[in-house]
mmCIF file of C-alpha atoms in Angstrom:
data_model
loop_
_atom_site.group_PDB
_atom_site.id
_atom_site.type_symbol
_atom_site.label_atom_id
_atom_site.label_comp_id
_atom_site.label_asym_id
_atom_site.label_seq_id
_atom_site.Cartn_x
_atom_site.Cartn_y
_atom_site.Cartn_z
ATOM 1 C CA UNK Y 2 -97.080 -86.036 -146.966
ATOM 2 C CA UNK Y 3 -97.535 -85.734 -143.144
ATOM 3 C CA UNK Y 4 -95.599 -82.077 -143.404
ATOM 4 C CA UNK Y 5 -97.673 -81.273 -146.553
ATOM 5 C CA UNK Y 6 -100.918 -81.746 -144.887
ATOM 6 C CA UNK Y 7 -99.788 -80.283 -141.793
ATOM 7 C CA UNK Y 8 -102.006 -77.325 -140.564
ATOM 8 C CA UNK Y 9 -99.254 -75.252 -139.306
ATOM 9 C CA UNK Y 10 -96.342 -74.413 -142.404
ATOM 10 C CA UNK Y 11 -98.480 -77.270 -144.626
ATOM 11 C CA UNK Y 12 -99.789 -76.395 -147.730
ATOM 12 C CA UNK Y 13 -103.280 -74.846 -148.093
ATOM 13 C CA UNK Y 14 -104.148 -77.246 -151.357
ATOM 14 C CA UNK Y 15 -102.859 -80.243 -149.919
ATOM 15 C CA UNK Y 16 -104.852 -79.386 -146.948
ATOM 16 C CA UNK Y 17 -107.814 -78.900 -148.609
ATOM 17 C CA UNK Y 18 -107.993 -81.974 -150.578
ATOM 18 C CA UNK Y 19 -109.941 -85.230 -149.503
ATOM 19 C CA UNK Y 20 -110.217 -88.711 -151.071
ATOM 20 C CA UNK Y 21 -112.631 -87.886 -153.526
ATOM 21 C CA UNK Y 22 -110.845 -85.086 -154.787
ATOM 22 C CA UNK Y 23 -107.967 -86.637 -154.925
ATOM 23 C CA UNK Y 24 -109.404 -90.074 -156.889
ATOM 24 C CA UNK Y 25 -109.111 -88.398 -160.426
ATOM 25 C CA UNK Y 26 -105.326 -87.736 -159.926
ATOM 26 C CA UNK Y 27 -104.723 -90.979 -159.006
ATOM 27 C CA UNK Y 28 -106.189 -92.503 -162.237
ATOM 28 C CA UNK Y 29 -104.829 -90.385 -164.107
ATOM 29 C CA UNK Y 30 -101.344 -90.950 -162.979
ATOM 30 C CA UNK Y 31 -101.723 -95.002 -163.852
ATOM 31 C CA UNK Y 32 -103.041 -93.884 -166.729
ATOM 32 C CA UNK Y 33 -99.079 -91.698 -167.214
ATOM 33 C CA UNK Y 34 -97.584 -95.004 -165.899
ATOM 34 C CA UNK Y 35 -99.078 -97.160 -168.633
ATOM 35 C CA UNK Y 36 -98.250 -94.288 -171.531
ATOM 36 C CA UNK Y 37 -95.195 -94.841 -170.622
ATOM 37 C CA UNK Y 38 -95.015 -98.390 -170.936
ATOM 38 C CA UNK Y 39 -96.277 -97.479 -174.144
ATOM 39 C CA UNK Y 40 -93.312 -95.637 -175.361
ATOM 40 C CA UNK Y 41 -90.639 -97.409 -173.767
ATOM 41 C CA UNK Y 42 -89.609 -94.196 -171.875
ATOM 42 C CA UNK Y 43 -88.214 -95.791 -169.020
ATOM 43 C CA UNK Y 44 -86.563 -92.529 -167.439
ATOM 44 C CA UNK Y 45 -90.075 -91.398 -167.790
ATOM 45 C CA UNK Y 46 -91.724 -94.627 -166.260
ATOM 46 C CA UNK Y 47 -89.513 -94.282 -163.343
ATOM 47 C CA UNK Y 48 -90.836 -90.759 -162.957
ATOM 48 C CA UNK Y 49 -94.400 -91.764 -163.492
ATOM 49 C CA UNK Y 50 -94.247 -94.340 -160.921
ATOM 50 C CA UNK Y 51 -93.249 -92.023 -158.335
ATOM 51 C CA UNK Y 52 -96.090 -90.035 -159.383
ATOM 52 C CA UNK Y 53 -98.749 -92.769 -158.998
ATOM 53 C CA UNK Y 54 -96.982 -94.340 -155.241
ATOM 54 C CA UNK Y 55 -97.113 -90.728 -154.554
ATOM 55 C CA UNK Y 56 -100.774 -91.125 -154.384
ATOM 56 C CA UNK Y 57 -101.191 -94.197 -152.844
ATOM 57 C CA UNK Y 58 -99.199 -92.436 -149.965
ATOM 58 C CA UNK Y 59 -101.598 -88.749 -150.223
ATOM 59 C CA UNK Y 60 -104.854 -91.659 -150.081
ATOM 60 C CA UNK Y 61 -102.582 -93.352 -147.024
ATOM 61 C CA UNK Y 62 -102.381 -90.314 -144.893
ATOM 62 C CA UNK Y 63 -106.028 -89.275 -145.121
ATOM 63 C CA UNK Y 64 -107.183 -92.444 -144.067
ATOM 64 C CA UNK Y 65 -104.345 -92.458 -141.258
ATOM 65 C CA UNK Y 66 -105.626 -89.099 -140.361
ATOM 66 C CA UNK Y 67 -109.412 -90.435 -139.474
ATOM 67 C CA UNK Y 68 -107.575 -93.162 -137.726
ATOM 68 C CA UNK Y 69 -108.631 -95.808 -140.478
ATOM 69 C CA UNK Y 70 -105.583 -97.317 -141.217
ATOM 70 C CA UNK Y 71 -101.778 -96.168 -142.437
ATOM 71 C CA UNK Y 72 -99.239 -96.853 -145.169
ATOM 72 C CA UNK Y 73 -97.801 -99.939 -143.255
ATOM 73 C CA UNK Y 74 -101.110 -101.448 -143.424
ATOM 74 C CA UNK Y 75 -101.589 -101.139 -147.135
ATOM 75 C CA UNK Y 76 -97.797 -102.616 -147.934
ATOM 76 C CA UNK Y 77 -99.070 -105.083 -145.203
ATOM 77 C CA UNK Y 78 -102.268 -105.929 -146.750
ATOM 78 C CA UNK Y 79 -100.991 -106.544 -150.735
ATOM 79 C CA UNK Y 80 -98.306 -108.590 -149.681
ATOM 80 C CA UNK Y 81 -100.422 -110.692 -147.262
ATOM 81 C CA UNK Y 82 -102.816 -111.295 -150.378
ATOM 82 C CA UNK Y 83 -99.818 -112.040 -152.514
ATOM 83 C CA UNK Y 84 -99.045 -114.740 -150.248
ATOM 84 C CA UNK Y 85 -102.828 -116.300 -149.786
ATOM 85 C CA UNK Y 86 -102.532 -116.134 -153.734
ATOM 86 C CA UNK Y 87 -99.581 -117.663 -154.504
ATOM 87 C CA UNK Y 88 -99.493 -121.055 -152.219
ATOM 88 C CA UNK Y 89 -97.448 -123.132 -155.094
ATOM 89 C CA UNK Y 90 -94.807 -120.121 -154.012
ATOM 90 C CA UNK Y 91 -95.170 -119.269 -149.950
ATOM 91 C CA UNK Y 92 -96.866 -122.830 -149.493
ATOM 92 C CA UNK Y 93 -97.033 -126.597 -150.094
ATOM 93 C CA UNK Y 94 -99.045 -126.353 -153.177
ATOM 94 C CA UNK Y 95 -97.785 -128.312 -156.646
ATOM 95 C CA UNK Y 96 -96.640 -125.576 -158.817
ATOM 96 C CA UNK Y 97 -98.889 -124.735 -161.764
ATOM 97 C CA UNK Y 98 -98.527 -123.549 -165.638
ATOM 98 C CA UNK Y 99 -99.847 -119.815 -166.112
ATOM 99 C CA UNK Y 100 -103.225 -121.080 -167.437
ATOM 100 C CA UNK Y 101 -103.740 -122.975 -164.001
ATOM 101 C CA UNK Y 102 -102.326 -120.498 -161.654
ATOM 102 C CA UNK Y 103 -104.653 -117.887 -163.697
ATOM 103 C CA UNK Y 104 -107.918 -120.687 -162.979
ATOM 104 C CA UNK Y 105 -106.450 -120.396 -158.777
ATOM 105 C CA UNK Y 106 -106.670 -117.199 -158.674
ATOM 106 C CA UNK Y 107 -109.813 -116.682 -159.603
ATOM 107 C CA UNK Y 108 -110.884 -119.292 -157.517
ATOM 108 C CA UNK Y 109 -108.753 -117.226 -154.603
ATOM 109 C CA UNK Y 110 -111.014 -114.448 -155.270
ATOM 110 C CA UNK Y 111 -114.168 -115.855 -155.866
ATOM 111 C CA UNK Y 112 -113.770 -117.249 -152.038
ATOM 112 C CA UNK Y 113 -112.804 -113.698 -151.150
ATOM 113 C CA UNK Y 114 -115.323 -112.137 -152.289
ATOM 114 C CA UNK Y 115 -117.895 -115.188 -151.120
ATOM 115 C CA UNK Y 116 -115.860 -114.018 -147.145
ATOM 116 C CA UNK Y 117 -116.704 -110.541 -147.876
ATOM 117 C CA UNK Y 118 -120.342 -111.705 -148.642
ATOM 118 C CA UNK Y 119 -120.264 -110.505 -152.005
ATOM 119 C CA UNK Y 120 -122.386 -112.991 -153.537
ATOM 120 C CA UNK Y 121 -123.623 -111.539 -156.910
ATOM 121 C CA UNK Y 122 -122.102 -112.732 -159.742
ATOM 122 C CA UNK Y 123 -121.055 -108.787 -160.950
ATOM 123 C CA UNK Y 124 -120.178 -107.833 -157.285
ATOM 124 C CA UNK Y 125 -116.611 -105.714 -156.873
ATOM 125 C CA UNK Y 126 -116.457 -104.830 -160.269
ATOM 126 C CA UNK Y 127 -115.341 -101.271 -159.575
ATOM 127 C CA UNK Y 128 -117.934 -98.809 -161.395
ATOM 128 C CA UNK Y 129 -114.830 -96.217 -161.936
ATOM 129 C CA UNK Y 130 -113.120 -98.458 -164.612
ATOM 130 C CA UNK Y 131 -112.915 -97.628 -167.775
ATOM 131 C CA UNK Y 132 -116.080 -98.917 -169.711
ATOM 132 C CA UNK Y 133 -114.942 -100.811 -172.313
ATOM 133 C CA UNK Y 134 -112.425 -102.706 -169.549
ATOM 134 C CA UNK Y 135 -115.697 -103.173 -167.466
ATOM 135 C CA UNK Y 136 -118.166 -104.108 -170.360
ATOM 136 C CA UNK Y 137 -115.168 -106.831 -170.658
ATOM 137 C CA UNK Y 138 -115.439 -107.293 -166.986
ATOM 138 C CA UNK Y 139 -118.520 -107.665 -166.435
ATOM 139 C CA UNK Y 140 -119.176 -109.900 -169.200
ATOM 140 C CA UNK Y 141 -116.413 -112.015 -168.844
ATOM 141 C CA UNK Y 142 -117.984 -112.557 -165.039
ATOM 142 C CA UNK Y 143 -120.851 -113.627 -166.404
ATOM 143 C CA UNK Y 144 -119.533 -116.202 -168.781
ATOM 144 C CA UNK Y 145 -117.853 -117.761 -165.796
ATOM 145 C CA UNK Y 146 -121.798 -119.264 -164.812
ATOM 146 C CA UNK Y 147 -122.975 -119.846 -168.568
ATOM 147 C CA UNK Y 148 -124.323 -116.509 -170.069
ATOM 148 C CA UNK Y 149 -122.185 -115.832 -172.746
ATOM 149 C CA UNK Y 150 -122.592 -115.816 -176.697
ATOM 150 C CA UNK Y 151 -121.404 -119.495 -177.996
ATOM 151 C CA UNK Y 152 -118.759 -117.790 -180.096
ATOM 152 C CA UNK Y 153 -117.417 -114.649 -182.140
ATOM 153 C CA UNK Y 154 -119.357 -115.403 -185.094
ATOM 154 C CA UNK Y 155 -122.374 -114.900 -183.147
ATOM 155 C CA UNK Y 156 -121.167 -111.568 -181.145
ATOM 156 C CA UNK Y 157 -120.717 -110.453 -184.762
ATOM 157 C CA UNK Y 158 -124.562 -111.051 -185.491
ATOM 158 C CA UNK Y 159 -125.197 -109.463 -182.397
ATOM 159 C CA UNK Y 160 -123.350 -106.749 -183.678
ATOM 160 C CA UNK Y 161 -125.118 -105.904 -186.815
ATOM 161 C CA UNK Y 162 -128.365 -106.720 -185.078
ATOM 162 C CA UNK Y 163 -127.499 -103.187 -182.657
ATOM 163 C CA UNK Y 164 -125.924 -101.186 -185.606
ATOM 164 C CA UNK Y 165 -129.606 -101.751 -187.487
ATOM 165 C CA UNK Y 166 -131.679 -100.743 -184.482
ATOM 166 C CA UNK Y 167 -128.881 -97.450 -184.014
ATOM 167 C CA UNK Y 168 -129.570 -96.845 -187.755
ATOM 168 C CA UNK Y 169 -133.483 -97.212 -187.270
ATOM 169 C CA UNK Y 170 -133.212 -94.121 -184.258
ATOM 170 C CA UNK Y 171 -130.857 -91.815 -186.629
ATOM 171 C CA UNK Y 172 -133.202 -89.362 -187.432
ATOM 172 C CA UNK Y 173 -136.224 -89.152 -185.333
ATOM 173 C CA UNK Y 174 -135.151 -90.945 -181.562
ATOM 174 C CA UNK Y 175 -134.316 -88.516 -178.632
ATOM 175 C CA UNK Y 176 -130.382 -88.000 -177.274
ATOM 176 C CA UNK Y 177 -131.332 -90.015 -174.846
ATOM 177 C CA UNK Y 178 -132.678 -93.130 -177.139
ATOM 178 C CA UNK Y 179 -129.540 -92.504 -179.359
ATOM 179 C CA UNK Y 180 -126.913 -92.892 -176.218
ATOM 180 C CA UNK Y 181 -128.889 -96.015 -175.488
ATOM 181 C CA UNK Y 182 -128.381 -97.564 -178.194
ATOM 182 C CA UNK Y 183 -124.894 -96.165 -179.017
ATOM 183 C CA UNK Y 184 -124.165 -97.785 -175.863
ATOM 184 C CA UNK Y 185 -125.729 -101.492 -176.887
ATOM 185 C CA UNK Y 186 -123.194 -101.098 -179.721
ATOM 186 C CA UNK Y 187 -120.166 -100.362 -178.048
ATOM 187 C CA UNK Y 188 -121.113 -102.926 -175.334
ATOM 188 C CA UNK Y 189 -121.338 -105.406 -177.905
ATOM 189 C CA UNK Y 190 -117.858 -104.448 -179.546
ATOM 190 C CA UNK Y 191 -116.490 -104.673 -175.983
ATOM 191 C CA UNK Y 192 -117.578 -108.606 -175.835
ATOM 192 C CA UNK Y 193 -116.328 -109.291 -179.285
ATOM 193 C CA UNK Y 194 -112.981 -108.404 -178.434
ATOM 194 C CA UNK Y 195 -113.292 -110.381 -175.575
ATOM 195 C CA UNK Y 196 -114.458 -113.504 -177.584
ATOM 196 C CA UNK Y 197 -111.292 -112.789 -180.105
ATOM 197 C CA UNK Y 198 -109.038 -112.918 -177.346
ATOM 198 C CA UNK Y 199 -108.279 -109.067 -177.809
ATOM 199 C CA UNK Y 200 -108.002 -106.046 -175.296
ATOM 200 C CA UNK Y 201 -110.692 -103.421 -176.332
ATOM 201 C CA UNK Y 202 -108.531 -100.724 -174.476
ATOM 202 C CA UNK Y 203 -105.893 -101.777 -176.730
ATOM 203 C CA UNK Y 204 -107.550 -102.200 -179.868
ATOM 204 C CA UNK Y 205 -109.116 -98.645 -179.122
ATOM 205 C CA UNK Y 206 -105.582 -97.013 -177.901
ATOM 206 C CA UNK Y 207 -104.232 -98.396 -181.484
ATOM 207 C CA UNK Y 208 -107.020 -96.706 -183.243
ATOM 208 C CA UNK Y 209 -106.296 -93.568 -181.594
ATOM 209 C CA UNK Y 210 -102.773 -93.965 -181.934
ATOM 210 C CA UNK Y 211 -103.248 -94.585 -186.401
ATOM 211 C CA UNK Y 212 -106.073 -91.904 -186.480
ATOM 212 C CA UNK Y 213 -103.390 -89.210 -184.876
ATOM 213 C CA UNK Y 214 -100.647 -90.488 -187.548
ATOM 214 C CA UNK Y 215 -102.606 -90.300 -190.178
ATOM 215 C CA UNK Y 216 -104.008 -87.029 -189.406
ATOM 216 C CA UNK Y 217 -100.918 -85.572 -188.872
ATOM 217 C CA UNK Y 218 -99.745 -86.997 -192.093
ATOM 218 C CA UNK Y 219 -102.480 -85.038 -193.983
ATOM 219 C CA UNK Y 220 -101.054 -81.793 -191.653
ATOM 220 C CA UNK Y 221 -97.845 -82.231 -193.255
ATOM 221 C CA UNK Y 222 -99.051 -82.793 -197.016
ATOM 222 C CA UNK Y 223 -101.096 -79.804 -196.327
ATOM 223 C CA UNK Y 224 -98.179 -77.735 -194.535
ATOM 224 C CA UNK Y 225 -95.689 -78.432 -197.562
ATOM 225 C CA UNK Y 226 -98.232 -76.677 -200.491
ATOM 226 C CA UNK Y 227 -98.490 -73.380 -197.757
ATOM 227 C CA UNK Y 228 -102.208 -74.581 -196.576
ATOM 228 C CA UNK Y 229 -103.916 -75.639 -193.438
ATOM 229 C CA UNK Y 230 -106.799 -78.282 -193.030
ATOM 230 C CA UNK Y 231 -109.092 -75.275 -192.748
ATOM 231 C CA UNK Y 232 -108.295 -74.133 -196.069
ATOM 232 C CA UNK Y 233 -108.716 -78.135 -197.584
ATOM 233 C CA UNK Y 234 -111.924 -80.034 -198.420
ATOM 234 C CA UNK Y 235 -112.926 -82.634 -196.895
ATOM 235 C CA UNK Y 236 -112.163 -84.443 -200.412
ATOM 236 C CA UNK Y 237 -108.946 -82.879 -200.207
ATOM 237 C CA UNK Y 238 -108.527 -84.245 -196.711
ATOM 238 C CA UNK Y 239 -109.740 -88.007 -197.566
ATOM 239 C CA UNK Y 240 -107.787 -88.036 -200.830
ATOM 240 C CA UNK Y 241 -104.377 -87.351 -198.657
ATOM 241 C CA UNK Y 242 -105.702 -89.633 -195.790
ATOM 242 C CA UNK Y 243 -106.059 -92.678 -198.363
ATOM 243 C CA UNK Y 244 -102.573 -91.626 -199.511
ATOM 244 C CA UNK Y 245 -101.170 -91.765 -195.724
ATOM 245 C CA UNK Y 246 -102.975 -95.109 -195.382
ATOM 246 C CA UNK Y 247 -101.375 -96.354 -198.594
ATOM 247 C CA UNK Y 248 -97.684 -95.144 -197.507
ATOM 248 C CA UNK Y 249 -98.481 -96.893 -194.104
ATOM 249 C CA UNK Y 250 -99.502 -100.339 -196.068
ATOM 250 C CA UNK Y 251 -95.980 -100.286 -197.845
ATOM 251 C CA UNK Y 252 -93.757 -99.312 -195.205
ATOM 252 C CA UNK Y 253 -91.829 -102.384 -193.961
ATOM 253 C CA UNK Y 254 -92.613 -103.430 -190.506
ATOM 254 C CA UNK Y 255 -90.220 -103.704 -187.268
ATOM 255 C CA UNK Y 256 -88.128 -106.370 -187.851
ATOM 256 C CA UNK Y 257 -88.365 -106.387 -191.691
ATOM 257 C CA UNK Y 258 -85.755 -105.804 -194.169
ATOM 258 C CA UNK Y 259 -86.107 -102.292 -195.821
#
């Protein structure tokens, strides 16, 4: 990285690059990493997490170029933490099941963040998350002091209570007004997963994932009669959808005998 950034023989991108310009390649390569979780490509995962400790080592060398800190200090500073973290491992702390060691941790960094003078309940919740992980965030934050819906059942009421006002806007509110409340609605989606116990990310991802299946399952009923989905209608298209569903339904699962 030091020879890529170098001003004489470097590279003129990698020179030009700072840490904000460099932020949205270093999301994106977690998000690689976690695709390929996903699919159990582990050749690929190896590859991927090159990719993403390749830019914890580009965001290293900038900072060790303004003489903030280096690499050392970052592999320094995550295992110090692990260690203040884990005392039932690196101390004289009882060891704990995973639901108490989950309860110390947050405790860990509710004190680190009370050191850092952080006091706000929502403080170091990082704004660049993905929303529906920091609707969950955020939320789940501030259930930790007592504001939080008693239970699903109510989210749900909740729920309908934001779809009606959404429905109310449909045809006369501003793009602005309809984003608004758009937003209430997801937001409120967000905390009912949480209250189920579910990841929203997750339950999204899987709805992307059956979507694209299903889709491309109408492409290929489409492809073998010689047509396209631009020469279908959209009755066409949902007949052939509720037949991909169906096949889906019948289809034995992992693990089940064919």
């Amino acid at each position: 990285m030091a020879a890529l950034r170098a001003q004489d023989g470097g590279c003129p991108w990698d020179r030009a690059q700072d840490f904000s310009t460099i932020a949205p390649y270093t999301i994106e390569e977690a998000y690689e990493v976690a695709d390929a979780i996903a699919r159990r490509d582990f050749p690929g995962l190896r590859d991927e997490l090159g990719d993403l400790l390749f830019q914890v080592v580009y965001h290293a060398r900038l900072a060790e170029e303004e003489g903030r800190f280096a690499f050392a200090d970052v592999a320094r500073a995550i295992a110090d933490k692990m260690v203040r973290r884990h005392p039932h491992v690196f101390g004289d702390a009882a060891a704990r099941d995973a639901a108490a060691q989950t309860a110390a941790w947050e405790e860990q960094k509710r004190a680190e963040r009370a050191a850092r003078q952080e006091g706000a309940t929502l403080a170091g919740i990082p704004a660049a998350l993905p929303a529906l992980m920091r609707a969950e965030k955020l939320t789940r934050r501030a259930a930790r002091v007592g504001f939080d819906w008693p239970d699903a059942a109510a989210v749900l009421n909740k729920l309908e209570e934001e779809a009606a006002e959404l429905r109310a806007e449909l045809f006369h509110a501003s793009p602005q007004r309809l984003a608004d409340e758009a937003g209430d609605l997801l937001f409120v989606l967000a905390n009912l997963c949480r209250k189920l116990g579910l990841d929203a990310e997750a339950c999204l991802r899987g709805a992307n994932e059956k979507f694209e299946r299903r889709f491309g399952a109408v492409e290929a009923a489409l492809a073998a009669a010689g047509r396209t989905p631009g020469d279908a209608t959209l009755a066409e298209m949902e007949t052939l959808w509720q037949q991909a569903k169906h096949d889906e339904r019948r289809a034995p699962r992992a693990g089940q005998a064919g």
